[in-house]
Amino acid sequence: MSAAMAAAGHWELYGTRGLLVVACGDDARRMGFSVESVRPEASPPDTPYEVLTGHESRIAATRPAPERDRLVTRFWVRKDAALQAVGRGLSLAPERIEAGFPGDRGTVTVPGPHGLDVPVSVRNIAFSSAYEFAVAVPEPLALTPAFSYPVG
């Protein structure tokens, strides 16, 4: 690990209950990541139910308690990673971001400055049943420049 960190242009550390995660790479500044421990049937703030959208809350409500707690934690780390990837941090209320996509990969849309939404590619990575981990990188913006100049 230390050789990878030394060779990387940038690296970041993130810690949670009993775990330390290192992210490194040449463009790691454009990456967001989040890891949280899953503690079944924990009460807030350990399981952050208040960060869910209405859609995510309805999905979680259909699951048995242990599975629901994992799913809520999964939604949270997706949001946290997406916000970090675009440099917003918690300056934006997480309940404004929809991260309830099925599967382990999807796009989270983060409201950006000046009304421009930023699509962020988010992937959950499973490495332990005790944690949820997500990595996010902004997707290239599909902008089509339009210019109009009078001729003559």
mmCIF file with all atom_site columns, C-alpha atoms in Angstrom:
data_model
loop_
_atom_site.group_PDB
_atom_site.id
_atom_site.type_symbol
_atom_site.label_atom_id
_atom_site.label_alt_id
_atom_site.label_comp_id
_atom_site.label_asym_id
_atom_site.label_entity_id
_atom_site.label_seq_id
_atom_site.pdbx_PDB_ins_code
_atom_site.Cartn_x
_atom_site.Cartn_y
_atom_site.Cartn_z
_atom_site.occupancy
_atom_site.B_iso_or_equiv
_atom_site.pdbx_formal_charge
_atom_site.auth_seq_id
_atom_site.auth_comp_id
_atom_site.auth_asym_id
_atom_site.auth_atom_id
_atom_site.pdbx_PDB_model_num
ATOM 1   C CA . MET A 1 1   ? 0.000   0.000  0.000   1.00 0.00 ? 1   MET A CA 1
ATOM 2   C CA . SER A 1 2   ? 2.746   2.508  0.817   1.00 0.00 ? 2   SER A CA 1
ATOM 3   C CA . ALA A 1 3   ? 4.319   2.003  -2.653  1.00 0.00 ? 3   ALA A CA 1
ATOM 4   C CA . ALA A 1 4   ? 0.967   2.765  -4.322  1.00 0.00 ? 4   ALA A CA 1
ATOM 5   C CA . MET A 1 5   ? 0.540   5.853  -2.141  1.00 0.00 ? 5   MET A CA 1
ATOM 6   C CA . ALA A 1 6   ? 4.057   7.051  -2.947  1.00 0.00 ? 6   ALA A CA 1
ATOM 7   C CA . ALA A 1 7   ? 3.506   6.596  -6.697  1.00 0.00 ? 7   ALA A CA 1
ATOM 8   C CA . ALA A 1 8   ? 0.087   8.279  -6.688  1.00 0.00 ? 8   ALA A CA 1
ATOM 9   C CA . GLY A 1 9   ? -0.285  11.945 -7.385  1.00 0.00 ? 9   GLY A CA 1
ATOM 10  C CA . HIS A 1 10  ? -2.948  12.250 -4.703  1.00 0.00 ? 10  HIS A CA 1
ATOM 11  C CA . TRP A 1 11  ? -4.338  10.133 -1.864  1.00 0.00 ? 11  TRP A CA 1
ATOM 12  C CA . GLU A 1 12  ? -7.015  10.405 0.792   1.00 0.00 ? 12  GLU A CA 1
ATOM 13  C CA . LEU A 1 13  ? -7.850  8.561  4.007   1.00 0.00 ? 13  LEU A CA 1
ATOM 14  C CA . TYR A 1 14  ? -11.285 7.841  5.408   1.00 0.00 ? 14  TYR A CA 1
ATOM 15  C CA . GLY A 1 15  ? -12.022 6.040  8.626   1.00 0.00 ? 15  GLY A CA 1
ATOM 16  C CA . THR A 1 16  ? -15.095 4.616  10.289  1.00 0.00 ? 16  THR A CA 1
ATOM 17  C CA . ARG A 1 17  ? -15.721 2.197  13.161  1.00 0.00 ? 17  ARG A CA 1
ATOM 18  C CA . GLY A 1 18  ? -12.796 -0.240 12.983  1.00 0.00 ? 18  GLY A CA 1
ATOM 19  C CA . LEU A 1 19  ? -11.796 0.409  9.367   1.00 0.00 ? 19  LEU A CA 1
ATOM 20  C CA . LEU A 1 20  ? -9.418  2.727  7.514   1.00 0.00 ? 20  LEU A CA 1
ATOM 21  C CA . VAL A 1 21  ? -9.773  3.148  3.733   1.00 0.00 ? 21  VAL A CA 1
ATOM 22  C CA . VAL A 1 22  ? -7.109  4.693  1.490   1.00 0.00 ? 22  VAL A CA 1
ATOM 23  C CA . ALA A 1 23  ? -7.903  5.989  -2.004  1.00 0.00 ? 23  ALA A CA 1
ATOM 24  C CA . CYS A 1 24  ? -5.014  6.906  -4.256  1.00 0.00 ? 24  CYS A CA 1
ATOM 25  C CA . GLY A 1 25  ? -4.417  7.756  -7.873  1.00 0.00 ? 25  GLY A CA 1
ATOM 26  C CA . ASP A 1 26  ? -3.379  10.490 -10.241 1.00 0.00 ? 26  ASP A CA 1
ATOM 27  C CA . ASP A 1 27  ? -6.867  11.974 -10.393 1.00 0.00 ? 27  ASP A CA 1
ATOM 28  C CA . ALA A 1 28  ? -8.148  10.978 -6.946  1.00 0.00 ? 28  ALA A CA 1
ATOM 29  C CA . ARG A 1 29  ? -9.251  14.572 -6.306  1.00 0.00 ? 29  ARG A CA 1
ATOM 30  C CA . ARG A 1 30  ? -12.156 13.987 -8.682  1.00 0.00 ? 30  ARG A CA 1
ATOM 31  C CA . MET A 1 31  ? -13.207 10.881 -6.787  1.00 0.00 ? 31  MET A CA 1
ATOM 32  C CA . GLY A 1 32  ? -15.500 10.628 -3.808  1.00 0.00 ? 32  GLY A CA 1
ATOM 33  C CA . PHE A 1 33  ? -15.717 7.659  -1.514  1.00 0.00 ? 33  PHE A CA 1
ATOM 34  C CA . SER A 1 34  ? -17.573 6.755  1.613   1.00 0.00 ? 34  SER A CA 1
ATOM 35  C CA . VAL A 1 35  ? -17.578 3.773  3.937   1.00 0.00 ? 35  VAL A CA 1
ATOM 36  C CA . GLU A 1 36  ? -19.841 3.182  6.929   1.00 0.00 ? 36  GLU A CA 1
ATOM 37  C CA . SER A 1 37  ? -20.359 0.293  9.272   1.00 0.00 ? 37  SER A CA 1
ATOM 38  C CA . VAL A 1 38  ? -23.729 -1.443 9.139   1.00 0.00 ? 38  VAL A CA 1
ATOM 39  C CA . ARG A 1 39  ? -25.200 -1.873 12.565  1.00 0.00 ? 39  ARG A CA 1
ATOM 40  C CA . PRO A 1 40  ? -28.526 -3.695 12.383  1.00 0.00 ? 40  PRO A CA 1
ATOM 41  C CA . GLU A 1 41  ? -31.459 -2.095 14.107  1.00 0.00 ? 41  GLU A CA 1
ATOM 42  C CA . ALA A 1 42  ? -29.438 0.896  15.264  1.00 0.00 ? 42  ALA A CA 1
ATOM 43  C CA . SER A 1 43  ? -31.349 4.055  15.977  1.00 0.00 ? 43  SER A CA 1
ATOM 44  C CA . PRO A 1 44  ? -30.490 7.405  14.405  1.00 0.00 ? 44  PRO A CA 1
ATOM 45  C CA . PRO A 1 45  ? -27.963 8.876  13.959  1.00 0.00 ? 45  PRO A CA 1
ATOM 46  C CA . ASP A 1 46  ? -26.144 5.530  13.482  1.00 0.00 ? 46  ASP A CA 1
ATOM 47  C CA . THR A 1 47  ? -28.541 4.593  10.685  1.00 0.00 ? 47  THR A CA 1
ATOM 48  C CA . PRO A 1 48  ? -29.283 7.868  8.895   1.00 0.00 ? 48  PRO A CA 1
ATOM 49  C CA . TYR A 1 49  ? -32.943 7.392  7.848   1.00 0.00 ? 49  TYR A CA 1
ATOM 50  C CA . GLU A 1 50  ? -33.472 11.162 7.675   1.00 0.00 ? 50  GLU A CA 1
ATOM 51  C CA . VAL A 1 51  ? -31.224 11.426 4.591   1.00 0.00 ? 51  VAL A CA 1
ATOM 52  C CA . LEU A 1 52  ? -33.586 9.387  2.388   1.00 0.00 ? 52  LEU A CA 1
ATOM 53  C CA . THR A 1 53  ? -35.823 10.678 -0.381  1.00 0.00 ? 53  THR A CA 1
ATOM 54  C CA . GLY A 1 54  ? -39.476 9.623  -0.374  1.00 0.00 ? 54  GLY A CA 1
ATOM 55  C CA . HIS A 1 55  ? -38.734 6.989  -3.034  1.00 0.00 ? 55  HIS A CA 1
ATOM 56  C CA . GLU A 1 56  ? -35.814 5.565  -1.037  1.00 0.00 ? 56  GLU A CA 1
ATOM 57  C CA . SER A 1 57  ? -37.922 5.493  2.142   1.00 0.00 ? 57  SER A CA 1
ATOM 58  C CA . ARG A 1 58  ? -40.641 3.492  0.359   1.00 0.00 ? 58  ARG A CA 1
ATOM 59  C CA . ILE A 1 59  ? -38.051 0.996  -0.951  1.00 0.00 ? 59  ILE A CA 1
ATOM 60  C CA . ALA A 1 60  ? -36.507 0.601  2.532   1.00 0.00 ? 60  ALA A CA 1
ATOM 61  C CA . ALA A 1 61  ? -39.914 0.190  4.216   1.00 0.00 ? 61  ALA A CA 1
ATOM 62  C CA . THR A 1 62  ? -40.566 -2.990 2.224   1.00 0.00 ? 62  THR A CA 1
ATOM 63  C CA . ARG A 1 63  ? -37.473 -4.752 3.605   1.00 0.00 ? 63  ARG A CA 1
ATOM 64  C CA . PRO A 1 64  ? -37.007 -6.706 6.860   1.00 0.00 ? 64  PRO A CA 1
ATOM 65  C CA . ALA A 1 65  ? -35.119 -4.740 9.546   1.00 0.00 ? 65  ALA A CA 1
ATOM 66  C CA . PRO A 1 66  ? -31.548 -6.113 9.066   1.00 0.00 ? 66  PRO A CA 1
ATOM 67  C CA . GLU A 1 67  ? -31.789 -5.805 5.273   1.00 0.00 ? 67  GLU A CA 1
ATOM 68  C CA . ARG A 1 68  ? -33.394 -2.353 5.599   1.00 0.00 ? 68  ARG A CA 1
ATOM 69  C CA . ASP A 1 69  ? -30.523 -1.044 7.743   1.00 0.00 ? 69  ASP A CA 1
ATOM 70  C CA . ARG A 1 70  ? -27.972 -2.247 5.187   1.00 0.00 ? 70  ARG A CA 1
ATOM 71  C CA . LEU A 1 71  ? -29.963 -0.653 2.351   1.00 0.00 ? 71  LEU A CA 1
ATOM 72  C CA . VAL A 1 72  ? -30.285 2.696  4.167   1.00 0.00 ? 72  VAL A CA 1
ATOM 73  C CA . THR A 1 73  ? -26.536 2.657  4.848   1.00 0.00 ? 73  THR A CA 1
ATOM 74  C CA . ARG A 1 74  ? -25.922 1.801  1.175   1.00 0.00 ? 74  ARG A CA 1
ATOM 75  C CA . PHE A 1 75  ? -28.040 4.774  0.035   1.00 0.00 ? 75  PHE A CA 1
ATOM 76  C CA . TRP A 1 76  ? -26.172 7.022  2.471   1.00 0.00 ? 76  TRP A CA 1
ATOM 77  C CA . VAL A 1 77  ? -22.662 6.073  1.301   1.00 0.00 ? 77  VAL A CA 1
ATOM 78  C CA . ARG A 1 78  ? -23.748 6.572  -2.324  1.00 0.00 ? 78  ARG A CA 1
ATOM 79  C CA . LYS A 1 79  ? -24.928 10.097 -1.550  1.00 0.00 ? 79  LYS A CA 1
ATOM 80  C CA . ASP A 1 80  ? -21.861 10.932 0.518   1.00 0.00 ? 80  ASP A CA 1
ATOM 81  C CA . ALA A 1 81  ? -19.476 9.681  -2.195  1.00 0.00 ? 81  ALA A CA 1
ATOM 82  C CA . ALA A 1 82  ? -21.371 11.543 -4.964  1.00 0.00 ? 82  ALA A CA 1
ATOM 83  C CA . LEU A 1 83  ? -21.317 14.813 -3.007  1.00 0.00 ? 83  LEU A CA 1
ATOM 84  C CA . GLN A 1 84  ? -17.583 14.442 -2.372  1.00 0.00 ? 84  GLN A CA 1
ATOM 85  C CA . ALA A 1 85  ? -16.896 13.675 -6.045  1.00 0.00 ? 85  ALA A CA 1
ATOM 86  C CA . VAL A 1 86  ? -18.278 17.058 -7.131  1.00 0.00 ? 86  VAL A CA 1
ATOM 87  C CA . GLY A 1 87  ? -16.793 18.967 -4.197  1.00 0.00 ? 87  GLY A CA 1
ATOM 88  C CA . ARG A 1 88  ? -20.141 19.718 -2.514  1.00 0.00 ? 88  ARG A CA 1
ATOM 89  C CA . GLY A 1 89  ? -19.594 17.794 0.720   1.00 0.00 ? 89  GLY A CA 1
ATOM 90  C CA . LEU A 1 90  ? -22.562 18.209 3.014   1.00 0.00 ? 90  LEU A CA 1
ATOM 91  C CA . SER A 1 91  ? -23.282 21.720 1.726   1.00 0.00 ? 91  SER A CA 1
ATOM 92  C CA . LEU A 1 92  ? -26.311 20.142 0.052   1.00 0.00 ? 92  LEU A CA 1
ATOM 93  C CA . ALA A 1 93  ? -29.017 18.290 1.967   1.00 0.00 ? 93  ALA A CA 1
ATOM 94  C CA . PRO A 1 94  ? -28.583 14.549 1.190   1.00 0.00 ? 94  PRO A CA 1
ATOM 95  C CA . GLU A 1 95  ? -32.354 14.008 1.089   1.00 0.00 ? 95  GLU A CA 1
ATOM 96  C CA . ARG A 1 96  ? -32.369 16.093 -2.133  1.00 0.00 ? 96  ARG A CA 1
ATOM 97  C CA . ILE A 1 97  ? -30.295 13.452 -3.936  1.00 0.00 ? 97  ILE A CA 1
ATOM 98  C CA . GLU A 1 98  ? -31.814 10.241 -5.289  1.00 0.00 ? 98  GLU A CA 1
ATOM 99  C CA . ALA A 1 99  ? -29.459 7.268  -4.814  1.00 0.00 ? 99  ALA A CA 1
ATOM 100 C CA . GLY A 1 100 ? -32.019 4.459  -4.728  1.00 0.00 ? 100 GLY A CA 1
ATOM 101 C CA . PHE A 1 101 ? -30.942 2.792  -7.959  1.00 0.00 ? 101 PHE A CA 1
ATOM 102 C CA . PRO A 1 102 ? -31.033 -1.019 -8.147  1.00 0.00 ? 102 PRO A CA 1
ATOM 103 C CA . GLY A 1 103 ? -27.831 -3.020 -8.332  1.00 0.00 ? 103 GLY A CA 1
ATOM 104 C CA . ASP A 1 104 ? -24.324 -1.924 -7.442  1.00 0.00 ? 104 ASP A CA 1
ATOM 105 C CA . ARG A 1 105 ? -23.809 0.727  -10.142 1.00 0.00 ? 105 ARG A CA 1
ATOM 106 C CA . GLY A 1 106 ? -25.785 3.746  -11.145 1.00 0.00 ? 106 GLY A CA 1
ATOM 107 C CA . THR A 1 107 ? -25.878 7.457  -11.706 1.00 0.00 ? 107 THR A CA 1
ATOM 108 C CA . VAL A 1 108 ? -26.616 9.932  -8.947  1.00 0.00 ? 108 VAL A CA 1
ATOM 109 C CA . THR A 1 109 ? -27.541 13.429 -10.052 1.00 0.00 ? 109 THR A CA 1
ATOM 110 C CA . VAL A 1 110 ? -26.122 16.136 -7.795  1.00 0.00 ? 110 VAL A CA 1
ATOM 111 C CA . PRO A 1 111 ? -27.596 19.633 -8.089  1.00 0.00 ? 111 PRO A CA 1
ATOM 112 C CA . GLY A 1 112 ? -24.746 21.912 -9.061  1.00 0.00 ? 112 GLY A CA 1
ATOM 113 C CA . PRO A 1 113 ? -24.278 25.637 -8.966  1.00 0.00 ? 113 PRO A CA 1
ATOM 114 C CA . HIS A 1 114 ? -26.378 27.833 -11.258 1.00 0.00 ? 114 HIS A CA 1
ATOM 115 C CA . GLY A 1 115 ? -29.006 25.103 -11.715 1.00 0.00 ? 115 GLY A CA 1
ATOM 116 C CA . LEU A 1 116 ? -26.685 22.768 -13.602 1.00 0.00 ? 116 LEU A CA 1
ATOM 117 C CA . ASP A 1 117 ? -27.091 19.150 -12.469 1.00 0.00 ? 117 ASP A CA 1
ATOM 118 C CA . VAL A 1 118 ? -23.935 17.037 -12.326 1.00 0.00 ? 118 VAL A CA 1
ATOM 119 C CA . PRO A 1 119 ? -24.288 13.317 -13.134 1.00 0.00 ? 119 PRO A CA 1
ATOM 120 C CA . VAL A 1 120 ? -22.027 11.176 -10.960 1.00 0.00 ? 120 VAL A CA 1
ATOM 121 C CA . SER A 1 121 ? -21.224 7.522  -11.598 1.00 0.00 ? 121 SER A CA 1
ATOM 122 C CA . VAL A 1 122 ? -21.443 5.617  -8.303  1.00 0.00 ? 122 VAL A CA 1
ATOM 123 C CA . ARG A 1 123 ? -20.409 2.050  -7.586  1.00 0.00 ? 123 ARG A CA 1
ATOM 124 C CA . ASN A 1 124 ? -20.862 0.045  -4.399  1.00 0.00 ? 124 ASN A CA 1
ATOM 125 C CA . ILE A 1 125 ? -18.004 -2.289 -3.563  1.00 0.00 ? 125 ILE A CA 1
ATOM 126 C CA . ALA A 1 126 ? -18.523 -5.252 -1.260  1.00 0.00 ? 126 ALA A CA 1
ATOM 127 C CA . PHE A 1 127 ? -15.514 -6.240 0.815   1.00 0.00 ? 127 PHE A CA 1
ATOM 128 C CA . SER A 1 128 ? -17.099 -7.083 4.171   1.00 0.00 ? 128 SER A CA 1
ATOM 129 C CA . SER A 1 129 ? -20.594 -7.798 5.443   1.00 0.00 ? 129 SER A CA 1
ATOM 130 C CA . ALA A 1 130 ? -19.963 -5.310 8.249   1.00 0.00 ? 130 ALA A CA 1
ATOM 131 C CA . TYR A 1 131 ? -19.518 -2.276 5.945   1.00 0.00 ? 131 TYR A CA 1
ATOM 132 C CA . GLU A 1 132 ? -21.010 -0.497 2.957   1.00 0.00 ? 132 GLU A CA 1
ATOM 133 C CA . PHE A 1 133 ? -18.547 1.231  0.638   1.00 0.00 ? 133 PHE A CA 1
ATOM 134 C CA . ALA A 1 134 ? -19.167 3.443  -2.417  1.00 0.00 ? 134 ALA A CA 1
ATOM 135 C CA . VAL A 1 135 ? -16.852 5.142  -4.916  1.00 0.00 ? 135 VAL A CA 1
ATOM 136 C CA . ALA A 1 136 ? -18.016 7.971  -7.172  1.00 0.00 ? 136 ALA A CA 1
ATOM 137 C CA . VAL A 1 137 ? -16.617 9.968  -10.090 1.00 0.00 ? 137 VAL A CA 1
ATOM 138 C CA . PRO A 1 138 ? -18.317 12.763 -12.032 1.00 0.00 ? 138 PRO A CA 1
ATOM 139 C CA . GLU A 1 139 ? -19.439 11.727 -15.498 1.00 0.00 ? 139 GLU A CA 1
ATOM 140 C CA . PRO A 1 140 ? -18.382 13.876 -18.425 1.00 0.00 ? 140 PRO A CA 1
ATOM 141 C CA . LEU A 1 141 ? -20.986 16.561 -18.988 1.00 0.00 ? 141 LEU A CA 1
ATOM 142 C CA . ALA A 1 142 ? -22.801 16.154 -22.284 1.00 0.00 ? 142 ALA A CA 1
ATOM 143 C CA . LEU A 1 143 ? -22.801 19.791 -23.290 1.00 0.00 ? 143 LEU A CA 1
ATOM 144 C CA . THR A 1 144 ? -23.475 20.880 -26.840 1.00 0.00 ? 144 THR A CA 1
ATOM 145 C CA . PRO A 1 145 ? -22.232 24.411 -27.317 1.00 0.00 ? 145 PRO A CA 1
ATOM 146 C CA . ALA A 1 146 ? -24.554 26.611 -29.324 1.00 0.00 ? 146 ALA A CA 1
ATOM 147 C CA . PHE A 1 147 ? -23.351 29.888 -30.730 1.00 0.00 ? 147 PHE A CA 1
ATOM 148 C CA . SER A 1 148 ? -25.163 32.305 -32.944 1.00 0.00 ? 148 SER A CA 1
ATOM 149 C CA . TYR A 1 149 ? -23.531 35.317 -34.548 1.00 0.00 ? 149 TYR A CA 1
ATOM 150 C CA . PRO A 1 150 ? -25.104 37.710 -37.001 1.00 0.00 ? 150 PRO A CA 1
ATOM 151 C CA . VAL A 1 151 ? -23.572 37.504 -40.444 1.00 0.00 ? 151 VAL A CA 1
ATOM 152 C CA . GLY A 1 152 ? -22.961 40.618 -42.491 1.00 0.00 ? 152 GLY A CA 1
#
